[in-house]
């Protein structure tokens, strides 16, 4: 492992344009469960079709709203971990770093990363079914109804979490930027994703096709491990600080 950490540190130290692609695994050490890990993942215990689709929301809005409020409380209690902070530190050390995350917890920004693309939205933001976006819990305060109704004058449509559900399109501006950055990077660092959800899982292939060097950090091999030039089998909060420590020695 020591040699692999040195290889990863050497690749990162020479990166001109680094893209960091992250998934739920990087927030696991902050106390936020992942989705697909056996038994402990959220989808091991819950039906994503009932909780993370528009059909599920329309069939039972209160069930879905309450579940996202449960997840929001977990996020509000969570702090960035050494993995998030190591990525923010890379942005200080390297000429150009972009974080592309599938996570809706906002912990990368909280850790100090400034260039962050949130592919799947953010759990602290809300929108109504008529498209009034950018709502916060403060805008919805004082309402008994669950889910609350849109506060825009004359609207009163149901409010839903500002995240991307299965079967929904991503914001095309964010996706286009993520595709462009993945095709322009010379190094991609993949952290804590199973690599099964599209279109996020296609981004490493775009980097690979553009001859980028690919490093993956994950305790378990993922659908993307075959693409990795260096695979670091361990938790992000432990491995990433080790890589930065070696970068400091070099
Ligand atoms: N450090 C790094 N990786 C970890 C850690 C850790 N401490 N702990 C677990 N992992 C890895 C797991 O081995 C797994 O490969 O994180 C990955 C989490 O995979 P998923 O649960 O599938 O999460 P993710 O890939 O982010 O899911 C993608 O699916 O459910 C939707 O919209 C949701 O954004 C999510 C998307």
Short mmCIF file of C-alpha atoms and ligand atoms in Angstrom, two decimals:
data_model
loop_
_atom_site.label_atom_id
_atom_site.label_comp_id
_atom_site.label_asym_id
_atom_site.label_seq_id
_atom_site.Cartn_x
_atom_site.Cartn_y
_atom_site.Cartn_z
CA UNK A 1 0.00 0.00 0.00
CA UNK A 2 2.90 2.37 0.87
CA UNK A 3 4.21 2.20 -2.68
CA UNK A 4 0.75 2.85 -4.11
CA UNK A 5 0.36 5.88 -1.86
CA UNK A 6 3.66 7.22 -3.24
CA UNK A 7 2.53 6.57 -6.82
CA UNK A 8 -0.75 8.43 -6.19
CA UNK A 9 1.09 11.32 -4.50
CA UNK A 10 3.46 11.60 -7.46
CA UNK A 11 0.62 11.65 -10.00
CA UNK A 12 -1.30 14.28 -8.00
CA UNK A 13 1.76 16.45 -7.44
CA UNK A 14 2.18 16.78 -11.22
CA UNK A 15 -1.50 17.38 -12.02
CA UNK A 16 -2.29 20.48 -14.10
CA UNK A 17 -6.06 20.00 -14.10
CA UNK A 18 -7.41 17.68 -11.39
CA UNK A 19 -11.00 16.50 -11.25
CA UNK A 20 -12.13 14.82 -8.03
CA UNK A 21 -15.28 12.69 -8.50
CA UNK A 22 -16.92 11.70 -5.21
CA UNK A 23 -19.79 9.57 -3.97
CA UNK A 24 -21.43 8.63 -0.69
CA UNK A 25 -18.32 6.82 0.55
CA UNK A 26 -16.48 10.06 1.30
CA UNK A 27 -19.20 11.10 3.75
CA UNK A 28 -19.43 7.71 5.48
CA UNK A 29 -16.80 8.71 8.07
CA UNK A 30 -18.93 11.81 8.80
CA UNK A 31 -21.76 9.51 9.92
CA UNK A 32 -23.85 9.64 6.72
CA UNK A 33 -24.72 6.14 5.43
CA UNK A 34 -23.94 5.14 1.87
CA UNK A 35 -26.66 3.72 -0.41
CA UNK A 36 -25.61 0.31 -1.68
CA UNK A 37 -23.32 -1.24 0.89
CA UNK A 38 -24.75 -4.56 1.96
CA UNK A 39 -27.06 -4.35 4.98
CA UNK A 40 -25.87 -0.88 6.06
CA UNK A 41 -26.62 1.07 2.86
CA UNK A 42 -29.85 3.11 2.72
CA UNK A 43 -31.12 1.13 -0.27
CA UNK A 44 -30.49 -2.11 1.59
CA UNK A 45 -33.21 -1.06 4.03
CA UNK A 46 -35.50 1.15 1.95
CA UNK A 47 -37.14 0.95 -1.51
CA UNK A 48 -35.61 3.67 -3.72
CA UNK A 49 -38.62 3.49 -6.06
CA UNK A 50 -40.89 4.52 -3.18
CA UNK A 51 -38.57 7.18 -1.72
CA UNK A 52 -36.47 8.65 -4.56
CA UNK A 53 -38.77 8.94 -7.58
CA UNK A 54 -41.48 11.43 -8.59
CA UNK A 55 -43.96 8.52 -8.75
CA UNK A 56 -43.09 7.60 -5.16
CA UNK A 57 -43.51 11.23 -4.05
CA UNK A 58 -46.89 11.64 -5.76
CA UNK A 59 -48.07 8.28 -4.31
CA UNK A 60 -47.11 9.24 -0.74
CA UNK A 61 -45.73 12.81 -0.36
CA UNK A 62 -45.59 12.66 3.45
CA UNK A 63 -43.58 9.41 3.50
CA UNK A 64 -40.99 10.88 1.12
CA UNK A 65 -40.89 14.28 2.82
CA UNK A 66 -40.37 12.71 6.26
CA UNK A 67 -37.60 10.48 4.94
CA UNK A 68 -35.71 13.42 3.48
CA UNK A 69 -36.22 15.37 6.69
CA UNK A 70 -34.60 12.40 8.54
CA UNK A 71 -31.65 12.51 6.12
CA UNK A 72 -31.44 16.31 6.42
CA UNK A 73 -31.06 16.00 10.20
CA UNK A 74 -28.21 13.50 9.70
CA UNK A 75 -26.51 15.97 7.34
CA UNK A 76 -27.03 18.90 9.72
CA UNK A 77 -25.33 16.90 12.52
CA UNK A 78 -22.42 15.87 10.27
CA UNK A 79 -19.03 17.56 9.93
CA UNK A 80 -16.56 17.28 7.06
CA UNK A 81 -14.00 14.51 7.77
CA UNK A 82 -10.24 14.35 6.98
CA UNK A 83 -11.13 13.06 3.49
CA UNK A 84 -13.18 16.17 2.63
CA UNK A 85 -10.49 18.39 4.14
CA UNK A 86 -7.71 16.67 2.18
CA UNK A 87 -9.58 17.42 -1.07
CA UNK A 88 -10.03 21.06 -0.05
CA UNK A 89 -6.29 21.15 0.71
CA UNK A 90 -5.49 19.86 -2.81
CA UNK A 91 -7.25 22.94 -4.16
CA UNK A 92 -4.75 25.08 -2.23
CA UNK A 93 -1.75 23.15 -3.52
CA UNK A 94 -2.56 22.47 -7.19
CA UNK A 95 -3.14 24.90 -10.10
CA UNK A 96 -6.66 23.75 -11.01
CA UNK A 97 -8.98 21.47 -9.01
CA UNK A 98 -12.66 20.78 -9.64
CA UNK A 99 -14.83 18.64 -7.36
CA UNK A 100 -17.73 16.82 -9.04
CA UNK A 101 -19.91 15.20 -6.38
CA UNK A 102 -22.94 12.94 -6.39
CA UNK A 103 -23.50 13.83 -2.73
CA UNK A 104 -26.29 16.17 -1.66
CA UNK A 105 -24.82 16.88 1.82
CA UNK A 106 -22.80 20.03 1.00
CA UNK A 107 -19.81 18.77 3.03
CA UNK A 108 -17.21 19.56 0.34
CA UNK A 109 -18.12 23.25 0.41
CA UNK A 110 -18.22 23.12 4.22
CA UNK A 111 -14.68 21.69 4.17
CA UNK A 112 -13.47 24.66 2.09
CA UNK A 113 -13.62 23.38 -1.50
CA UNK A 114 -14.68 26.28 -3.68
CA UNK A 115 -15.12 24.70 -7.12
CA UNK A 116 -17.83 22.09 -6.49
CA UNK A 117 -20.39 20.75 -8.98
CA UNK A 118 -23.33 19.09 -7.19
CA UNK A 119 -24.61 16.67 -9.84
CA UNK A 120 -27.56 15.42 -7.77
CA UNK A 121 -28.55 18.71 -6.11
CA UNK A 122 -28.47 19.63 -2.42
CA UNK A 123 -30.66 18.31 0.43
CA UNK A 124 -30.73 21.76 2.13
CA UNK A 125 -32.51 23.28 -0.86
CA UNK A 126 -36.13 22.77 -1.92
CA UNK A 127 -38.37 23.49 -4.91
CA UNK A 128 -42.09 23.22 -5.64
CA UNK A 129 -43.78 21.10 -8.27
CA UNK A 130 -44.36 24.26 -10.33
CA UNK A 131 -40.62 24.92 -10.44
CA UNK A 132 -40.07 27.62 -7.84
CA UNK A 133 -36.55 26.68 -6.74
CA UNK A 134 -33.94 27.86 -4.25
CA UNK A 135 -36.26 27.48 -1.27
CA UNK A 136 -34.77 26.83 2.17
CA UNK A 137 -36.27 25.47 5.40
CA UNK A 138 -36.46 29.11 6.59
CA UNK A 139 -38.79 29.92 3.68
CA UNK A 140 -41.02 27.00 4.75
CA UNK A 141 -40.98 27.75 8.48
CA UNK A 142 -44.27 27.84 10.38
CA UNK A 143 -46.13 25.46 8.07
CA UNK A 144 -47.82 22.41 9.69
CA UNK A 145 -48.37 20.51 6.43
CA UNK A 146 -45.88 17.79 5.44
CA UNK A 147 -44.78 18.37 2.78
CA UNK A 148 -45.23 22.12 3.07
CA UNK A 149 -46.74 24.20 0.26
CA UNK A 150 -44.92 26.70 -1.94
CA UNK A 151 -44.75 30.18 -0.30
CA UNK A 152 -44.76 32.00 -3.63
CA UNK A 153 -47.92 34.17 -3.86
CA UNK A 154 -50.78 32.21 -5.44
CA UNK A 155 -48.70 29.04 -5.90
CA UNK A 156 -49.39 26.64 -3.00
CA UNK A 157 -47.88 23.70 -4.98
CA UNK A 158 -46.30 20.82 -3.03
CA UNK A 159 -42.65 21.39 -2.04
CA UNK A 160 -40.08 18.64 -2.59
CA UNK A 161 -36.35 18.23 -1.77
CA UNK A 162 -33.97 19.94 -4.27
CA UNK A 163 -32.29 16.65 -5.18
CA UNK A 164 -32.29 14.64 -8.43
CA UNK A 165 -34.47 11.54 -8.19
CA UNK A 166 -34.16 8.36 -10.23
CA UNK A 167 -35.58 8.87 -13.71
CA UNK A 168 -35.04 12.64 -13.57
CA UNK A 169 -32.61 14.69 -15.65
CA UNK A 170 -29.68 16.44 -14.06
CA UNK A 171 -29.35 20.20 -14.48
CA UNK A 172 -27.90 20.31 -18.00
CA UNK A 173 -25.61 23.29 -17.19
CA UNK A 174 -24.00 21.36 -14.33
CA UNK A 175 -23.77 18.14 -16.35
CA UNK A 176 -22.24 19.90 -19.37
CA UNK A 177 -19.63 21.50 -17.10
CA UNK A 178 -18.86 18.13 -15.49
CA UNK A 179 -18.44 16.48 -18.89
CA UNK A 180 -16.18 19.30 -20.14
CA UNK A 181 -14.03 19.19 -16.99
CA UNK A 182 -13.73 15.39 -17.14
CA UNK A 183 -12.58 15.57 -20.77
CA UNK A 184 -10.10 18.38 -19.99
CA UNK A 185 -8.48 16.94 -16.84
CA UNK A 186 -5.07 15.23 -16.84
CA UNK A 187 -5.74 13.52 -13.50
CA UNK A 188 -9.03 12.20 -12.06
CA UNK A 189 -9.30 11.15 -8.40
CA UNK A 190 -12.35 8.94 -7.80
CA UNK A 191 -13.42 8.66 -4.15
CA UNK A 192 -16.17 6.59 -2.56
CA UNK A 193 -18.53 5.72 -5.38
CA UNK A 194 -19.81 2.31 -6.53
CA UNK A 195 -19.84 3.67 -10.08
CA UNK A 196 -23.26 2.26 -10.94
CA UNK A 197 -25.35 5.43 -11.34
CA UNK A 198 -25.40 7.30 -14.66
CA UNK A 199 -24.45 9.78 -15.96
CA UNK A 200 -21.91 10.27 -13.11
CA UNK A 201 -20.40 6.83 -13.71
CA UNK A 202 -19.58 7.71 -17.33
CA UNK A 203 -17.38 10.69 -16.39
CA UNK A 204 -14.28 8.57 -15.56
CA UNK A 205 -14.52 6.99 -19.03
CA UNK A 206 -14.43 10.46 -20.58
CA UNK A 207 -11.32 11.26 -18.53
CA UNK A 208 -9.78 7.92 -19.45
CA UNK A 209 -10.44 8.49 -23.14
CA UNK A 210 -8.73 11.86 -22.77
CA UNK A 211 -5.66 9.98 -21.44
CA UNK A 212 -6.01 11.26 -17.88
CA UNK A 213 -4.29 9.34 -15.06
CA UNK A 214 -6.93 7.83 -12.78
CA UNK A 215 -6.64 7.19 -9.06
CA UNK A 216 -9.41 5.49 -7.05
CA UNK A 217 -9.90 5.43 -3.27
CA UNK A 218 -12.45 2.91 -2.00
CA UNK A 219 -12.28 0.14 0.62
CA UNK A 220 -13.96 -2.17 -1.92
CA UNK A 221 -13.33 -2.44 -5.68
CA UNK A 222 -16.07 -0.64 -7.66
CA UNK A 223 -17.40 -0.70 -11.23
CA UNK A 224 -14.66 1.86 -12.02
CA UNK A 225 -11.64 0.10 -10.52
CA UNK A 226 -10.59 -1.39 -13.89
CA UNK A 227 -10.02 2.15 -15.15
CA UNK A 228 -7.72 3.11 -12.28
CA UNK A 229 -3.97 3.39 -12.81
CA UNK A 230 -3.66 3.41 -9.01
CA UNK A 231 -6.29 1.80 -6.73
CA UNK A 232 -6.01 2.60 -3.02
CA UNK A 233 -8.06 0.09 -1.01
CA UNK A 234 -9.01 1.98 2.14
CA UNK A 235 -11.29 4.59 3.71
CA UNK A 236 -10.95 8.09 2.24
CA UNK A 237 -10.55 9.77 5.64
CA UNK A 238 -7.43 7.67 6.27
CA UNK A 239 -5.92 7.26 2.81
CA UNK A 240 -6.24 10.82 1.45
CA UNK A 241 -4.38 12.50 4.37
CA UNK A 242 -1.63 9.86 3.89
CA UNK A 243 -1.33 10.82 0.22
CA UNK A 244 -1.10 14.53 1.09
CA UNK A 245 1.55 13.79 3.73
CA UNK A 246 3.69 12.05 1.11
CA UNK A 247 3.10 14.95 -1.33
CA UNK A 248 4.49 17.30 1.37
CA UNK A 249 7.67 15.14 1.66
CA UNK A 250 8.30 15.04 -2.11
N1 LIG B 1 -14.14 5.86 1.98
C1 LIG B 1 -14.25 5.68 0.63
N2 LIG B 1 -15.21 4.91 0.05
C2 LIG B 1 -16.07 4.28 0.87
C3 LIG B 1 -16.00 4.39 2.29
C4 LIG B 1 -14.99 5.23 2.83
N3 LIG B 1 -14.85 5.40 4.14
N4 LIG B 1 -16.99 3.62 2.83
C5 LIG B 1 -17.66 3.05 1.78
N5 LIG B 1 -17.10 3.43 0.61
C6 LIG B 1 -17.52 3.08 -0.75
C7 LIG B 1 -18.27 1.76 -0.90
O1 LIG B 1 -17.37 0.66 -1.02
C8 LIG B 1 -19.07 2.00 -2.19
O2 LIG B 1 -18.32 1.58 -3.33
O3 LIG B 1 -18.43 4.07 -1.19
C9 LIG B 1 -19.25 3.52 -2.23
C10 LIG B 1 -20.67 4.01 -2.02
O4 LIG B 1 -21.44 3.56 -3.10
P1 LIG B 1 -23.02 3.90 -3.16
O5 LIG B 1 -23.62 3.61 -1.86
O6 LIG B 1 -23.55 3.20 -4.37
O7 LIG B 1 -23.06 5.49 -3.35
P2 LIG B 1 -22.84 6.35 -4.68
O8 LIG B 1 -21.92 5.69 -5.64
O9 LIG B 1 -22.50 7.71 -4.25
O10 LIG B 1 -24.33 6.35 -5.30
C11 LIG B 1 -24.59 7.13 -6.43
O11 LIG B 1 -26.95 6.70 -6.23
O12 LIG B 1 -28.60 6.38 -4.71
C12 LIG B 1 -28.14 7.25 -5.67
O13 LIG B 1 -28.35 9.61 -5.87
C13 LIG B 1 -27.76 8.61 -5.07
O14 LIG B 1 -25.78 9.95 -5.42
C14 LIG B 1 -26.25 8.64 -5.19
C15 LIG B 1 -25.98 7.73 -6.37
#
